[in-house]
Amino acid sequence: MTRPLLEVRSLAKSYPSRDGATEAVADISFDVAPGEFVCVVGPSGCGKTTLLKCLAGLLSPTRGEVLLGGERVRRPPPQMGFVFQDYANSLLPWLRVDSNVTFPLRHKGVSPERRQELAAETLGVVGLSEFARHYPWQLSGGMQQRVAIARALAYEPQILLMDEPFASVDAQTRSDLEDLLLDVWTEYGVTTVFVTHDIDESVYLADRVIVLTPRPSTVEEELSVNLPRPRDQITTKQLPAFTDLRTQVLRTIKRQGGDRGMSRRGERGDNGDQPPQQVGVSPRPEREWRKER
């Protein structure tokens, strides 16, 4: 039997507060197989982003552990890529698109020649080859998020974590990005854990949907999505099985009384699962970034 690539064991996370500890995640356990696409959904404020950051090694769990390839995750591992929700803060506005893609590779020790090869390849995959020498602020929101996806793919990760990456774009762009992501996932075979508020999105993308309870969160239900692939925005969503799965996810969340912030296509939820913190890039390595200009 193949060992899971990602193993989450009794994970819990609390934050200090004036009244003691605020528990965001209570007890979460699940596995992700190599090459699997898993979506995580749950009511607003249930701790989805907190969970994802614990998986990435960006936060230390209060209890429990995360294993990647059998090794405990204590810091961001080199085998993992992360795509944030807020592309405006995750891209470096003073670097051109290709330099944004290659920047993390410098710290991974990739040669300059290989960095350029990976940037050209991944920008081609996401349809941005002709924009390689543009700056992020010259691109639309959907194009900027494609740059973020290209950057994550160029890192050649075994697993890709995505935190509501399409929440800030319009409905048409979101559908296009979903299809792009499925094409990329099929081509690269990268294991993916994708957090979303959008129920339709979770069913459309995933092999399996994990539904969380309200905070402090646990796993309420895991649903296998046996819809045929490749998937299509029209034909797939017309299938009775798609409607049944979407209804099952929504019913599970409503049963908990936790549907605030959940959405179906065209709606948006908020992201209130953890105390406010700055999401972006530390200013410390700025001297190194400027060398690439």
PDB file of C-alpha atoms in Angstrom, residues 22-288:
ATOM      1  CA  THR A  22      -8.474  31.052  21.574  1.00  0.00           C
ATOM      2  CA  GLU A  23      -8.676  27.653  19.943  1.00  0.00           C
ATOM      3  CA  ALA A  24      -8.875  27.883  16.149  1.00  0.00           C
ATOM      4  CA  VAL A  25      -8.293  24.221  15.307  1.00  0.00           C
ATOM      5  CA  ALA A  26      -9.303  21.540  17.816  1.00  0.00           C
ATOM      6  CA  ASP A  27      -8.432  18.117  16.412  1.00  0.00           C
ATOM      7  CA  ILE A  28      -7.893  17.497  12.698  1.00  0.00           C
ATOM      8  CA  SER A  29      -6.580  14.315  11.111  1.00  0.00           C
ATOM      9  CA  PHE A  30      -6.485  13.315   7.444  1.00  0.00           C
ATOM     10  CA  ASP A  31      -4.137  11.952   4.775  1.00  0.00           C
ATOM     11  CA  VAL A  32      -3.437  13.077   1.219  1.00  0.00           C
ATOM     12  CA  ALA A  33      -2.220  10.517  -1.315  1.00  0.00           C
ATOM     13  CA  PRO A  34       0.450  11.287  -3.928  1.00  0.00           C
ATOM     14  CA  GLY A  35      -1.132  13.054  -6.899  1.00  0.00           C
ATOM     15  CA  GLU A  36      -4.455  13.625  -5.135  1.00  0.00           C
ATOM     16  CA  PHE A  37      -6.411  16.890  -5.352  1.00  0.00           C
ATOM     17  CA  VAL A  38      -8.105  17.639  -1.999  1.00  0.00           C
ATOM     18  CA  CYS A  39     -10.320  20.638  -1.259  1.00  0.00           C
ATOM     19  CA  VAL A  40     -10.975  21.882   2.277  1.00  0.00           C
ATOM     20  CA  VAL A  41     -14.217  23.752   2.944  1.00  0.00           C
ATOM     21  CA  GLY A  42     -15.959  24.971   6.069  1.00  0.00           C
ATOM     22  CA  PRO A  43     -17.803  27.942   7.546  1.00  0.00           C
ATOM     23  CA  SER A  44     -16.126  31.314   7.791  1.00  0.00           C
ATOM     24  CA  GLY A  45     -13.750  31.603  10.721  1.00  0.00           C
ATOM     25  CA  CYS A  46     -13.392  27.844  11.209  1.00  0.00           C
ATOM     26  CA  GLY A  47      -9.599  27.858  10.851  1.00  0.00           C
ATOM     27  CA  LYS A  48      -8.999  26.812   7.241  1.00  0.00           C
ATOM     28  CA  THR A  49      -6.147  29.258   6.675  1.00  0.00           C
ATOM     29  CA  THR A  50      -4.678  28.448  10.075  1.00  0.00           C
ATOM     30  CA  LEU A  51      -4.750  24.760   9.149  1.00  0.00           C
ATOM     31  CA  LEU A  52      -3.052  25.413   5.812  1.00  0.00           C
ATOM     32  CA  LYS A  53      -0.293  27.475   7.418  1.00  0.00           C
ATOM     33  CA  CYS A  54       0.336  24.677   9.912  1.00  0.00           C
ATOM     34  CA  LEU A  55       0.612  22.233   7.008  1.00  0.00           C
ATOM     35  CA  ALA A  56       3.133  24.571   5.357  1.00  0.00           C
ATOM     36  CA  GLY A  57       5.282  24.968   8.466  1.00  0.00           C
ATOM     37  CA  LEU A  58       4.459  28.686   8.646  1.00  0.00           C
ATOM     38  CA  LEU A  59       2.748  28.143  12.018  1.00  0.00           C
ATOM     39  CA  SER A  60       3.668  25.654  14.727  1.00  0.00           C
ATOM     40  CA  PRO A  61       0.721  23.544  15.914  1.00  0.00           C
ATOM     41  CA  THR A  62      -0.179  23.607  19.592  1.00  0.00           C
ATOM     42  CA  ARG A  63      -0.665  19.848  19.486  1.00  0.00           C
ATOM     43  CA  GLY A  64      -0.336  17.128  16.906  1.00  0.00           C
ATOM     44  CA  GLU A  65       1.929  16.905  13.884  1.00  0.00           C
ATOM     45  CA  VAL A  66       2.171  17.174  10.119  1.00  0.00           C
ATOM     46  CA  LEU A  67       4.243  14.654   8.170  1.00  0.00           C
ATOM     47  CA  LEU A  68       5.416  15.176   4.585  1.00  0.00           C
ATOM     48  CA  GLY A  69       6.937  12.096   3.028  1.00  0.00           C
ATOM     49  CA  GLY A  70       7.170  10.604   6.501  1.00  0.00           C
ATOM     50  CA  GLU A  71       9.189  13.545   7.875  1.00  0.00           C
ATOM     51  CA  ARG A  72       7.734  15.924  10.452  1.00  0.00           C
ATOM     52  CA  VAL A  73       7.131  19.456   9.147  1.00  0.00           C
ATOM     53  CA  ARG A  74       8.757  21.984  11.483  1.00  0.00           C
ATOM     54  CA  ARG A  75       9.419  24.777   8.951  1.00  0.00           C
ATOM     55  CA  PRO A  76       8.475  25.373   5.294  1.00  0.00           C
ATOM     56  CA  PRO A  77       9.882  22.324   3.472  1.00  0.00           C
ATOM     57  CA  PRO A  78      11.596  22.651   0.072  1.00  0.00           C
ATOM     58  CA  GLN A  79       9.194  20.066  -1.379  1.00  0.00           C
ATOM     59  CA  MET A  80       6.193  22.347  -0.833  1.00  0.00           C
ATOM     60  CA  GLY A  81       4.780  25.284  -2.787  1.00  0.00           C
ATOM     61  CA  PHE A  82       2.243  27.804  -1.465  1.00  0.00           C
ATOM     62  CA  VAL A  83      -0.140  30.080  -3.371  1.00  0.00           C
ATOM     63  CA  PHE A  84      -1.664  32.830  -1.236  1.00  0.00           C
ATOM     64  CA  GLN A  85      -5.088  34.390  -1.620  1.00  0.00           C
ATOM     65  CA  ASP A  86      -3.796  37.945  -1.929  1.00  0.00           C
ATOM     66  CA  TYR A  87      -1.692  38.005  -5.092  1.00  0.00           C
ATOM     67  CA  ALA A  88      -1.133  41.763  -4.664  1.00  0.00           C
ATOM     68  CA  ASN A  89       0.930  41.106  -1.528  1.00  0.00           C
ATOM     69  CA  SER A  90       2.600  37.890  -2.634  1.00  0.00           C
ATOM     70  CA  LEU A  91       4.212  39.303  -5.790  1.00  0.00           C
ATOM     71  CA  LEU A  92       7.097  41.763  -5.638  1.00  0.00           C
ATOM     72  CA  PRO A  93       6.050  44.897  -7.557  1.00  0.00           C
ATOM     73  CA  TRP A  94       9.619  46.088  -8.252  1.00  0.00           C
ATOM     74  CA  LEU A  95      10.554  42.812  -9.988  1.00  0.00           C
ATOM     75  CA  ARG A  96       9.443  41.851 -13.466  1.00  0.00           C
ATOM     76  CA  VAL A  97       7.225  38.808 -13.929  1.00  0.00           C
ATOM     77  CA  ASP A  98      10.042  36.401 -14.815  1.00  0.00           C
ATOM     78  CA  SER A  99      12.128  37.612 -11.860  1.00  0.00           C
ATOM     79  CA  ASN A 100       9.151  37.064  -9.534  1.00  0.00           C
ATOM     80  CA  VAL A 101       9.043  33.469 -10.753  1.00  0.00           C
ATOM     81  CA  THR A 102      12.770  32.868 -10.380  1.00  0.00           C
ATOM     82  CA  PHE A 103      13.268  34.686  -7.079  1.00  0.00           C
ATOM     83  CA  PRO A 104      12.555  31.709  -4.753  1.00  0.00           C
ATOM     84  CA  LEU A 105      14.765  29.482  -6.907  1.00  0.00           C
ATOM     85  CA  ARG A 106      17.853  31.534  -6.064  1.00  0.00           C
ATOM     86  CA  HIS A 107      17.454  30.597  -2.417  1.00  0.00           C
ATOM     87  CA  LYS A 108      16.958  26.955  -3.392  1.00  0.00           C
ATOM     88  CA  GLY A 109      20.366  26.933  -5.060  1.00  0.00           C
ATOM     89  CA  VAL A 110      19.080  26.499  -8.633  1.00  0.00           C
ATOM     90  CA  SER A 111      21.550  27.573 -11.313  1.00  0.00           C
ATOM     91  CA  PRO A 112      20.811  30.773 -13.299  1.00  0.00           C
ATOM     92  CA  GLU A 113      20.351  28.792 -16.515  1.00  0.00           C
ATOM     93  CA  ARG A 114      17.893  26.381 -14.917  1.00  0.00           C
ATOM     94  CA  ARG A 115      16.023  29.265 -13.280  1.00  0.00           C
ATOM     95  CA  GLN A 116      15.410  30.853 -16.655  1.00  0.00           C
ATOM     96  CA  GLU A 117      14.345  27.517 -18.151  1.00  0.00           C
ATOM     97  CA  LEU A 118      11.812  26.954 -15.370  1.00  0.00           C
ATOM     98  CA  ALA A 119      10.460  30.496 -15.637  1.00  0.00           C
ATOM     99  CA  ALA A 120       9.991  30.188 -19.394  1.00  0.00           C
ATOM    100  CA  GLU A 121       8.348  26.774 -19.040  1.00  0.00           C
ATOM    101  CA  THR A 122       5.912  27.652 -16.268  1.00  0.00           C
ATOM    102  CA  LEU A 123       4.978  31.060 -17.680  1.00  0.00           C
ATOM    103  CA  GLY A 124       4.226  29.259 -20.926  1.00  0.00           C
ATOM    104  CA  VAL A 125       2.032  26.759 -19.109  1.00  0.00           C
ATOM    105  CA  VAL A 126      -0.078  29.551 -17.563  1.00  0.00           C
ATOM    106  CA  GLY A 127      -0.210  31.506 -20.830  1.00  0.00           C
ATOM    107  CA  LEU A 128       1.990  34.454 -19.857  1.00  0.00           C
ATOM    108  CA  SER A 129       5.125  34.008 -21.984  1.00  0.00           C
ATOM    109  CA  GLU A 130       4.659  37.354 -23.706  1.00  0.00           C
ATOM    110  CA  PHE A 131       4.349  39.142 -20.366  1.00  0.00           C
ATOM    111  CA  ALA A 132       7.607  37.858 -18.849  1.00  0.00           C
ATOM    112  CA  ARG A 133       9.224  41.319 -18.873  1.00  0.00           C
ATOM    113  CA  HIS A 134       6.184  43.160 -17.530  1.00  0.00           C
ATOM    114  CA  TYR A 135       5.788  44.237 -13.917  1.00  0.00           C
ATOM    115  CA  PRO A 136       2.966  42.714 -11.821  1.00  0.00           C
ATOM    116  CA  TRP A 137       1.190  46.062 -11.562  1.00  0.00           C
ATOM    117  CA  GLN A 138       0.861  46.096 -15.349  1.00  0.00           C
ATOM    118  CA  LEU A 139      -1.236  42.902 -15.274  1.00  0.00           C
ATOM    119  CA  SER A 140      -4.855  42.187 -14.367  1.00  0.00           C
ATOM    120  CA  GLY A 141      -5.713  40.411 -11.120  1.00  0.00           C
ATOM    121  CA  GLY A 142      -6.255  37.084 -12.860  1.00  0.00           C
ATOM    122  CA  MET A 143      -2.924  37.386 -14.672  1.00  0.00           C
ATOM    123  CA  GLN A 144      -1.137  38.208 -11.423  1.00  0.00           C
ATOM    124  CA  GLN A 145      -2.546  35.075  -9.821  1.00  0.00           C
ATOM    125  CA  ARG A 146      -1.314  33.081 -12.812  1.00  0.00           C
ATOM    126  CA  VAL A 147       2.154  34.480 -12.114  1.00  0.00           C
ATOM    127  CA  ALA A 148       1.836  33.231  -8.530  1.00  0.00           C
ATOM    128  CA  ILE A 149       0.864  29.776  -9.817  1.00  0.00           C
ATOM    129  CA  ALA A 150       3.801  29.775 -12.249  1.00  0.00           C
ATOM    130  CA  ARG A 151       6.162  30.726  -9.426  1.00  0.00           C
ATOM    131  CA  ALA A 152       4.890  27.855  -7.283  1.00  0.00           C
ATOM    132  CA  LEU A 153       5.234  25.372 -10.168  1.00  0.00           C
ATOM    133  CA  ALA A 154       8.754  26.572 -11.001  1.00  0.00           C
ATOM    134  CA  TYR A 155       9.747  25.574  -7.483  1.00  0.00           C
ATOM    135  CA  GLU A 156       9.014  21.976  -8.588  1.00  0.00           C
ATOM    136  CA  PRO A 157       7.116  21.051  -5.429  1.00  0.00           C
ATOM    137  CA  GLN A 158       5.847  17.613  -4.505  1.00  0.00           C
ATOM    138  CA  ILE A 159       2.784  19.247  -2.977  1.00  0.00           C
ATOM    139  CA  LEU A 160       1.009  22.541  -3.626  1.00  0.00           C
ATOM    140  CA  LEU A 161      -0.986  24.348  -0.933  1.00  0.00           C
ATOM    141  CA  MET A 162      -3.466  26.969  -2.140  1.00  0.00           C
ATOM    142  CA  ASP A 163      -5.332  29.355   0.149  1.00  0.00           C
ATOM    143  CA  GLU A 164      -8.463  30.583  -1.666  1.00  0.00           C
ATOM    144  CA  PRO A 165      -6.334  31.711  -4.595  1.00  0.00           C
ATOM    145  CA  PHE A 166      -9.270  32.735  -6.806  1.00  0.00           C
ATOM    146  CA  ALA A 167     -11.383  34.542  -4.215  1.00  0.00           C
ATOM    147  CA  SER A 168     -10.384  38.032  -5.343  1.00  0.00           C
ATOM    148  CA  VAL A 169     -11.173  37.738  -9.060  1.00  0.00           C
ATOM    149  CA  ASP A 170     -14.444  38.007 -10.983  1.00  0.00           C
ATOM    150  CA  ALA A 171     -16.596  34.974 -11.737  1.00  0.00           C
ATOM    151  CA  GLN A 172     -15.501  34.503 -15.360  1.00  0.00           C
ATOM    152  CA  THR A 173     -11.815  34.810 -14.491  1.00  0.00           C
ATOM    153  CA  ARG A 174     -12.328  32.408 -11.610  1.00  0.00           C
ATOM    154  CA  SER A 175     -13.804  29.773 -13.928  1.00  0.00           C
ATOM    155  CA  ASP A 176     -10.897  30.232 -16.345  1.00  0.00           C
ATOM    156  CA  LEU A 177      -8.351  29.889 -13.516  1.00  0.00           C
ATOM    157  CA  GLU A 178     -10.072  26.741 -12.223  1.00  0.00           C
ATOM    158  CA  ASP A 179      -9.720  25.139 -15.653  1.00  0.00           C
ATOM    159  CA  LEU A 180      -6.119  26.319 -15.925  1.00  0.00           C
ATOM    160  CA  LEU A 181      -5.353  24.799 -12.539  1.00  0.00           C
ATOM    161  CA  LEU A 182      -6.860  21.450 -13.549  1.00  0.00           C
ATOM    162  CA  ASP A 183      -4.788  21.468 -16.757  1.00  0.00           C
ATOM    163  CA  VAL A 184      -1.633  22.217 -14.727  1.00  0.00           C
ATOM    164  CA  TRP A 185      -2.502  19.553 -12.149  1.00  0.00           C
ATOM    165  CA  THR A 186      -3.024  16.984 -14.913  1.00  0.00           C
ATOM    166  CA  GLU A 187       0.238  17.892 -16.658  1.00  0.00           C
ATOM    167  CA  TYR A 188       2.456  18.079 -13.572  1.00  0.00           C
ATOM    168  CA  GLY A 189       0.704  15.538 -11.333  1.00  0.00           C
ATOM    169  CA  VAL A 190       1.436  17.678  -8.276  1.00  0.00           C
ATOM    170  CA  THR A 191      -0.442  16.788  -5.089  1.00  0.00           C
ATOM    171  CA  THR A 192      -2.730  19.693  -4.193  1.00  0.00           C
ATOM    172  CA  VAL A 193      -4.519  20.872  -1.033  1.00  0.00           C
ATOM    173  CA  PHE A 194      -6.879  23.709  -1.906  1.00  0.00           C
ATOM    174  CA  VAL A 195      -8.820  25.804   0.635  1.00  0.00           C
ATOM    175  CA  THR A 196     -11.999  27.482  -0.615  1.00  0.00           C
ATOM    176  CA  HIS A 197     -15.268  29.033   0.548  1.00  0.00           C
ATOM    177  CA  ASP A 198     -16.902  28.134  -2.758  1.00  0.00           C
ATOM    178  CA  ILE A 199     -18.819  24.842  -2.655  1.00  0.00           C
ATOM    179  CA  ASP A 200     -19.146  24.568  -6.447  1.00  0.00           C
ATOM    180  CA  GLU A 201     -15.407  25.116  -6.791  1.00  0.00           C
ATOM    181  CA  SER A 202     -14.569  22.402  -4.271  1.00  0.00           C
ATOM    182  CA  VAL A 203     -16.701  19.793  -6.031  1.00  0.00           C
ATOM    183  CA  TYR A 204     -15.535  20.827  -9.504  1.00  0.00           C
ATOM    184  CA  LEU A 205     -11.817  20.624  -8.696  1.00  0.00           C
ATOM    185  CA  ALA A 206     -11.368  17.880  -6.150  1.00  0.00           C
ATOM    186  CA  ASP A 207     -10.917  14.144  -5.875  1.00  0.00           C
ATOM    187  CA  ARG A 208     -12.045  14.526  -2.274  1.00  0.00           C
ATOM    188  CA  VAL A 209     -13.688  17.287  -0.234  1.00  0.00           C
ATOM    189  CA  ILE A 210     -12.934  17.653   3.486  1.00  0.00           C
ATOM    190  CA  VAL A 211     -15.654  19.547   5.363  1.00  0.00           C
ATOM    191  CA  LEU A 212     -14.652  21.231   8.624  1.00  0.00           C
ATOM    192  CA  THR A 213     -16.870  22.112  11.578  1.00  0.00           C
ATOM    193  CA  PRO A 214     -17.202  25.640  12.981  1.00  0.00           C
ATOM    194  CA  ARG A 215     -14.359  26.808  15.216  1.00  0.00           C
ATOM    195  CA  PRO A 216     -12.663  25.151  16.946  1.00  0.00           C
ATOM    196  CA  SER A 217     -12.626  22.954  13.893  1.00  0.00           C
ATOM    197  CA  THR A 218     -12.550  19.217  13.430  1.00  0.00           C
ATOM    198  CA  VAL A 219     -13.267  17.135  10.338  1.00  0.00           C
ATOM    199  CA  GLU A 220     -17.032  16.777  10.009  1.00  0.00           C
ATOM    200  CA  GLU A 221     -17.055  14.706   6.827  1.00  0.00           C
ATOM    201  CA  GLU A 222     -14.899  13.555   3.908  1.00  0.00           C
ATOM    202  CA  LEU A 223     -16.625  13.155   0.541  1.00  0.00           C
ATOM    203  CA  SER A 224     -15.135  11.340  -2.451  1.00  0.00           C
ATOM    204  CA  VAL A 225     -15.784  13.125  -5.755  1.00  0.00           C
ATOM    205  CA  ASN A 226     -16.104  10.477  -8.443  1.00  0.00           C
ATOM    206  CA  LEU A 227     -16.928  12.825 -11.303  1.00  0.00           C
ATOM    207  CA  PRO A 228     -15.250  11.922 -14.609  1.00  0.00           C
ATOM    208  CA  ARG A 229     -12.128  13.754 -15.733  1.00  0.00           C
ATOM    209  CA  PRO A 230     -11.302  15.861 -17.667  1.00  0.00           C
ATOM    210  CA  ARG A 231     -13.926  18.213 -16.279  1.00  0.00           C
ATOM    211  CA  ASP A 232     -15.751  21.028 -18.016  1.00  0.00           C
ATOM    212  CA  GLN A 233     -17.484  24.074 -16.560  1.00  0.00           C
ATOM    213  CA  ILE A 234     -20.712  23.329 -18.449  1.00  0.00           C
ATOM    214  CA  THR A 235     -21.011  19.579 -18.912  1.00  0.00           C
ATOM    215  CA  THR A 236     -19.585  18.604 -15.516  1.00  0.00           C
ATOM    216  CA  LYS A 237     -21.855  21.000 -13.633  1.00  0.00           C
ATOM    217  CA  GLN A 238     -24.887  19.678 -15.504  1.00  0.00           C
ATOM    218  CA  LEU A 239     -24.310  16.169 -14.189  1.00  0.00           C
ATOM    219  CA  PRO A 240     -26.810  14.983 -11.544  1.00  0.00           C
ATOM    220  CA  ALA A 241     -23.851  13.659  -9.550  1.00  0.00           C
ATOM    221  CA  PHE A 242     -22.354  17.175  -9.377  1.00  0.00           C
ATOM    222  CA  THR A 243     -25.612  18.592  -8.035  1.00  0.00           C
ATOM    223  CA  ASP A 244     -25.899  15.767  -5.505  1.00  0.00           C
ATOM    224  CA  LEU A 245     -22.354  16.302  -4.210  1.00  0.00           C
ATOM    225  CA  ARG A 246     -22.776  20.068  -3.978  1.00  0.00           C
ATOM    226  CA  THR A 247     -25.995  19.571  -2.045  1.00  0.00           C
ATOM    227  CA  GLN A 248     -24.324  17.081   0.267  1.00  0.00           C
ATOM    228  CA  VAL A 249     -21.505  19.500   1.106  1.00  0.00           C
ATOM    229  CA  LEU A 250     -23.934  22.347   1.730  1.00  0.00           C
ATOM    230  CA  ARG A 251     -26.200  20.153   3.826  1.00  0.00           C
ATOM    231  CA  THR A 252     -23.254  19.037   5.962  1.00  0.00           C
ATOM    232  CA  ILE A 253     -22.269  22.652   6.665  1.00  0.00           C
ATOM    233  CA  LYS A 254     -25.833  23.790   7.331  1.00  0.00           C
ATOM    234  CA  ARG A 255     -26.346  20.857   9.678  1.00  0.00           C
ATOM    235  CA  GLN A 256     -23.651  22.377  11.867  1.00  0.00           C
ATOM    236  CA  GLY A 257     -25.299  25.796  11.700  1.00  0.00           C
ATOM    237  CA  GLY A 258     -22.094  27.093  10.161  1.00  0.00           C
ATOM    238  CA  ASP A 259     -23.002  28.259   6.659  1.00  0.00           C
ATOM    239  CA  ARG A 260     -22.122  31.941   7.290  1.00  0.00           C
ATOM    240  CA  GLY A 261     -19.472  32.951   4.809  1.00  0.00           C
ATOM    241  CA  MET A 262     -19.951  29.883   2.614  1.00  0.00           C
ATOM    242  CA  SER A 263     -20.771  30.565  -0.998  1.00  0.00           C
ATOM    243  CA  ARG A 264     -21.816  29.034  -4.225  1.00  0.00           C
ATOM    244  CA  ARG A 265     -20.753  30.357  -7.612  1.00  0.00           C
ATOM    245  CA  GLY A 266     -20.620  34.147  -7.792  1.00  0.00           C
ATOM    246  CA  GLU A 267     -20.645  34.719  -4.022  1.00  0.00           C
ATOM    247  CA  ARG A 268     -17.744  35.402  -1.702  1.00  0.00           C
ATOM    248  CA  GLY A 269     -17.057  34.611   1.915  1.00  0.00           C
ATOM    249  CA  ASP A 270     -14.747  36.400   4.282  1.00  0.00           C
ATOM    250  CA  ASN A 271     -11.532  35.147   5.785  1.00  0.00           C
ATOM    251  CA  GLY A 272     -11.794  35.569   9.510  1.00  0.00           C
ATOM    252  CA  ASP A 273     -10.303  32.413  10.864  1.00  0.00           C
ATOM    253  CA  GLN A 274      -7.337  33.901  12.673  1.00  0.00           C
ATOM    254  CA  PRO A 275      -6.109  37.104  14.285  1.00  0.00           C
ATOM    255  CA  PRO A 276      -5.024  39.777  11.788  1.00  0.00           C
ATOM    256  CA  GLN A 277      -1.468  39.513  10.588  1.00  0.00           C
ATOM    257  CA  GLN A 278       0.544  40.951   7.750  1.00  0.00           C
ATOM    258  CA  VAL A 279       0.721  38.647   4.775  1.00  0.00           C
ATOM    259  CA  GLY A 280       3.544  39.383   2.422  1.00  0.00           C
ATOM    260  CA  VAL A 281       7.287  39.244   2.191  1.00  0.00           C
ATOM    261  CA  SER A 282       9.775  40.121   4.860  1.00  0.00           C
ATOM    262  CA  PRO A 283      11.733  43.255   3.982  1.00  0.00           C
ATOM    263  CA  ARG A 284      14.982  41.733   5.182  1.00  0.00           C
ATOM    264  CA  PRO A 285      16.132  40.193   1.859  1.00  0.00           C
ATOM    265  CA  GLU A 286      15.280  43.313  -0.184  1.00  0.00           C
ATOM    266  CA  ARG A 287      18.930  43.888  -1.078  1.00  0.00           C
ATOM    267  CA  GLU A 288      18.981  40.494  -2.766  1.00  0.00           C
TER     268      GLU A 288
END
